[in-house]
Amino acid sequence: MEAYKKLLENNKKWASLQIKEDPEYFERLTELQSPEILWIGCSDSRVPADRITGTHPGEIFVHRNIANLVVHTDLNMLSVLQFAVEILKVRHIIVCGHHNCGGVAAAMSNQSYGLMDQWIWNIKNVYRMHRQEIDALPTYAEKHHLLTELNVKEQVMNLAKTSIIQNAWRHGEVPYLHGWVYDLRDGIINPVFEMNSDTPSDPIFELNNI
Ligand code: CO
């Protein structure tokens, strides 16, 4: 059977199981969503945001792209961010990278992948900023892991540079920003970085008139 047909079959089984376990399940979910968390993760099929966090429909608002990047010209990400912060009023934003990320590997290589080279440049720039620290490590695996962590940290800092987050922090303490790395080898998420409205901002990126 082709993979996509299996999905439709699984879906029917899943829907009937939900109703069996909780007859009002779908009725409740058709009401407006009020998730407290925005998840910005990698598109990688091995990192399903809800499965690895044990969350259910309605609990997390999700944006995924290659290597969980926060790029200030990405209209898609910015729209998700603005909606999550200003309308859903999420309390937490999580940027979650992962062990063995192909996007990070692409950034460490000198191979062209076509159009997506432009996207990968963002990670190469993180590498460039921390080249000495990364290149000092003895093995490829350690280098890859450190770049994964530094990339997550950089993306959290990119969030804090946006007018959306600066504006939210000017008016209150939420959202809290978190940088996490998911380890494919044991399924454990390791927090690596945090920012909140009290974190001193980089004066270069401060916007005073918003
Ligand atoms: Co990845």
Short mmCIF file of C-alpha atoms and ligand atoms in Angstrom, two decimals:
data_model
loop_
_atom_site.label_atom_id
_atom_site.label_comp_id
_atom_site.label_asym_id
_atom_site.label_seq_id
_atom_site.Cartn_x
_atom_site.Cartn_y
_atom_site.Cartn_z
CA MET A 1 0.00 0.00 0.00
CA GLU A 2 1.24 3.48 -0.82
CA ALA A 3 2.28 5.48 2.23
CA TYR A 4 -0.34 8.20 1.78
CA LYS A 5 -3.22 5.69 1.78
CA LYS A 6 -1.99 4.32 5.08
CA LEU A 7 -2.29 7.83 6.53
CA LEU A 8 -5.99 8.06 5.64
CA GLU A 9 -6.62 4.63 7.09
CA ASN A 10 -4.75 5.48 10.27
CA ASN A 11 -6.70 8.70 10.53
CA LYS A 12 -10.05 6.87 10.51
CA LYS A 13 -8.82 4.48 13.20
CA TRP A 14 -7.49 7.36 15.28
CA ALA A 15 -10.70 9.40 15.03
CA SER A 16 -12.89 6.50 16.12
CA LEU A 17 -10.54 5.68 18.98
CA GLN A 18 -10.69 9.27 20.23
CA ILE A 19 -14.49 9.23 20.22
CA LYS A 20 -14.53 5.89 22.00
CA GLU A 21 -12.24 7.21 24.74
CA ASP A 22 -13.81 10.64 25.02
CA PRO A 23 -17.12 11.24 23.19
CA GLU A 24 -16.78 15.05 23.46
CA TYR A 25 -13.18 15.14 22.24
CA PHE A 26 -13.82 16.76 18.85
CA GLU A 27 -16.67 18.92 20.11
CA ARG A 28 -14.27 20.52 22.59
CA LEU A 29 -11.54 21.03 20.00
CA THR A 30 -13.79 22.80 17.52
CA GLU A 31 -13.98 25.68 19.99
CA LEU A 32 -11.28 28.36 19.67
CA GLN A 33 -7.73 27.25 20.36
CA SER A 34 -5.86 28.77 23.28
CA PRO A 35 -2.41 27.17 23.32
CA GLU A 36 0.11 28.60 25.79
CA ILE A 37 3.12 27.54 23.77
CA LEU A 38 4.60 28.38 20.38
CA TRP A 39 6.99 25.71 19.12
CA ILE A 40 9.54 26.56 16.45
CA GLY A 41 11.16 23.30 15.44
CA CYS A 42 12.93 21.52 12.61
CA SER A 43 10.92 19.97 9.75
CA ASP A 44 12.80 16.70 10.36
CA SER A 45 10.33 13.79 10.45
CA ARG A 46 12.03 12.36 13.53
CA VAL A 47 11.14 15.35 15.69
CA PRO A 48 7.34 15.52 15.97
CA ALA A 49 6.65 18.39 18.37
CA ASP A 50 3.57 16.93 20.05
CA ARG A 51 4.78 13.31 20.29
CA ILE A 52 8.08 14.09 21.99
CA THR A 53 6.48 16.52 24.44
CA GLY A 54 3.39 14.44 25.21
CA THR A 55 1.11 17.32 24.26
CA HIS A 56 -2.34 17.03 22.71
CA PRO A 57 -4.20 18.91 19.97
CA GLY A 58 -4.92 22.43 21.23
CA GLU A 59 -1.82 22.68 23.44
CA ILE A 60 0.96 23.91 21.17
CA PHE A 61 1.02 26.23 18.18
CA VAL A 62 3.65 24.94 15.76
CA HIS A 63 5.98 26.36 13.14
CA ARG A 64 8.60 24.14 11.57
CA ASN A 65 11.30 24.76 8.98
CA ILE A 66 14.69 23.34 8.07
CA ALA A 67 16.97 23.68 11.13
CA ASN A 68 14.42 25.67 13.21
CA LEU A 69 15.52 29.09 12.01
CA VAL A 70 14.17 32.51 12.96
CA VAL A 71 14.92 34.58 9.86
CA HIS A 72 13.83 38.19 10.00
CA THR A 73 12.68 38.25 6.35
CA ASP A 74 10.61 35.07 6.67
CA LEU A 75 7.01 36.27 6.32
CA ASN A 76 5.71 32.83 7.24
CA MET A 77 7.60 32.63 10.55
CA LEU A 78 6.86 36.29 11.38
CA SER A 79 3.13 35.81 10.76
CA VAL A 80 3.08 32.75 13.02
CA LEU A 81 5.05 34.68 15.66
CA GLN A 82 2.81 37.74 15.53
CA PHE A 83 -0.37 35.68 15.71
CA ALA A 84 0.99 33.58 18.58
CA VAL A 85 2.20 36.57 20.61
CA GLU A 86 -0.44 39.21 19.90
CA ILE A 87 -3.62 37.17 19.43
CA LEU A 88 -3.07 33.82 21.14
CA LYS A 89 -0.90 35.54 23.77
CA VAL A 90 1.32 32.49 24.29
CA ARG A 91 3.35 32.43 27.52
CA HIS A 92 6.29 30.48 26.13
CA ILE A 93 8.12 30.23 22.83
CA ILE A 94 10.38 27.23 22.35
CA VAL A 95 13.01 26.97 19.64
CA CYS A 96 13.90 23.30 19.48
CA GLY A 97 16.88 22.02 17.53
CA HIS A 98 17.94 18.41 17.43
CA HIS A 99 20.88 16.05 17.42
CA ASN A 100 21.98 14.96 13.91
CA CYS A 101 20.17 17.83 12.15
CA GLY A 102 20.67 17.62 8.37
CA GLY A 103 20.44 21.40 8.05
CA VAL A 104 23.32 21.86 10.46
CA ALA A 105 25.31 19.16 8.61
CA ALA A 106 24.65 20.97 5.31
CA ALA A 107 25.99 24.18 6.85
CA MET A 108 29.18 22.37 7.88
CA SER A 109 29.69 20.91 4.42
CA ASN A 110 30.77 22.57 1.18
CA GLN A 111 28.15 20.87 -0.91
CA SER A 112 25.48 22.77 -2.81
CA TYR A 113 21.89 21.65 -2.27
CA GLY A 114 20.38 24.06 -4.77
CA LEU A 115 17.87 26.68 -3.74
CA MET A 116 18.10 25.80 -0.06
CA ASP A 117 21.74 26.96 0.04
CA GLN A 118 20.27 30.41 0.70
CA TRP A 119 18.48 29.10 3.78
CA ILE A 120 21.54 27.21 4.99
CA TRP A 121 23.61 30.42 4.80
CA ASN A 122 21.89 31.48 8.01
CA ILE A 123 23.45 28.53 9.84
CA LYS A 124 26.80 29.10 8.13
CA ASN A 125 26.70 32.61 9.59
CA VAL A 126 26.26 31.14 13.08
CA TYR A 127 29.25 28.89 12.36
CA ARG A 128 31.27 31.91 11.21
CA MET A 129 30.50 33.79 14.44
CA HIS A 130 31.76 30.88 16.56
CA ARG A 131 34.32 29.38 14.19
CA GLN A 132 37.21 29.25 16.68
CA GLU A 133 35.19 27.57 19.42
CA ILE A 134 33.69 25.01 17.02
CA ASP A 135 36.85 24.23 15.06
CA ALA A 136 38.79 23.69 18.31
CA LEU A 137 36.72 20.56 19.04
CA PRO A 138 38.37 17.25 18.05
CA THR A 139 35.53 15.33 16.38
CA TYR A 140 32.92 16.05 13.74
CA ALA A 141 30.16 14.89 16.10
CA GLU A 142 31.22 17.37 18.79
CA LYS A 143 31.45 20.19 16.25
CA HIS A 144 28.02 19.36 14.88
CA HIS A 145 26.54 19.22 18.36
CA LEU A 146 28.03 22.56 19.42
CA LEU A 147 26.83 24.26 16.22
CA THR A 148 23.36 22.81 16.84
CA GLU A 149 23.33 24.37 20.33
CA LEU A 150 24.75 27.69 19.16
CA ASN A 151 22.23 27.78 16.31
CA VAL A 152 19.33 27.33 18.73
CA LYS A 153 20.74 30.07 20.96
CA GLU A 154 21.12 32.41 17.99
CA GLN A 155 17.54 31.79 16.86
CA VAL A 156 16.24 32.61 20.35
CA MET A 157 18.25 35.84 20.21
CA ASN A 158 16.77 36.52 16.76
CA LEU A 159 13.30 36.25 18.30
CA ALA A 160 14.26 38.87 20.89
CA LYS A 161 15.37 41.22 18.09
CA THR A 162 11.94 41.26 16.43
CA SER A 163 9.61 44.21 17.00
CA ILE A 164 6.94 41.65 17.97
CA ILE A 165 8.88 40.38 21.01
CA GLN A 166 10.32 43.80 21.92
CA ASN A 167 6.81 45.23 21.90
CA ALA A 168 5.41 42.37 24.01
CA TRP A 169 8.21 42.74 26.58
CA ARG A 170 7.62 46.47 26.82
CA HIS A 171 4.09 45.78 27.97
CA GLY A 172 4.56 42.72 30.18
CA GLU A 173 6.75 39.80 31.09
CA VAL A 174 5.56 37.27 28.51
CA PRO A 175 6.53 35.48 26.39
CA TYR A 176 9.42 33.58 27.91
CA LEU A 177 11.87 32.34 25.28
CA HIS A 178 13.48 28.92 25.48
CA GLY A 179 16.18 27.19 23.42
CA TRP A 180 16.12 23.40 23.53
CA VAL A 181 17.98 20.56 21.81
CA TYR A 182 16.31 17.19 21.33
CA ASP A 183 18.61 14.17 21.43
CA LEU A 184 17.54 11.53 18.89
CA ARG A 185 19.61 8.89 20.69
CA ASP A 186 17.66 8.84 23.95
CA GLY A 187 14.59 10.98 23.20
CA ILE A 188 15.54 13.53 25.84
CA ILE A 189 15.19 17.29 25.37
CA ASN A 190 17.99 19.38 26.89
CA PRO A 191 17.33 23.05 27.62
CA VAL A 192 20.33 25.13 26.50
CA PHE A 193 19.30 28.79 26.62
CA GLU A 194 16.64 31.13 27.98
CA MET A 195 15.63 34.75 27.55
CA ASN A 196 12.86 36.81 29.09
CA SER A 197 11.80 40.43 29.43
CA ASP A 198 14.50 40.99 32.10
CA THR A 199 17.34 39.79 29.87
CA PRO A 200 19.45 42.78 28.80
CA SER A 201 18.89 43.33 25.10
CA ASP A 202 21.55 44.01 22.49
CA PRO A 203 21.51 47.85 22.12
CA ILE A 204 22.24 47.53 18.41
CA PHE A 205 18.85 45.93 17.84
CA GLU A 206 16.80 47.93 20.35
CA LEU A 207 13.78 49.67 18.84
CA ASN A 208 12.84 52.71 20.91
CA ASN A 209 9.79 53.99 19.08
CA ILE A 210 7.53 50.92 18.94
CO CO B 1 16.92 19.20 11.55
#
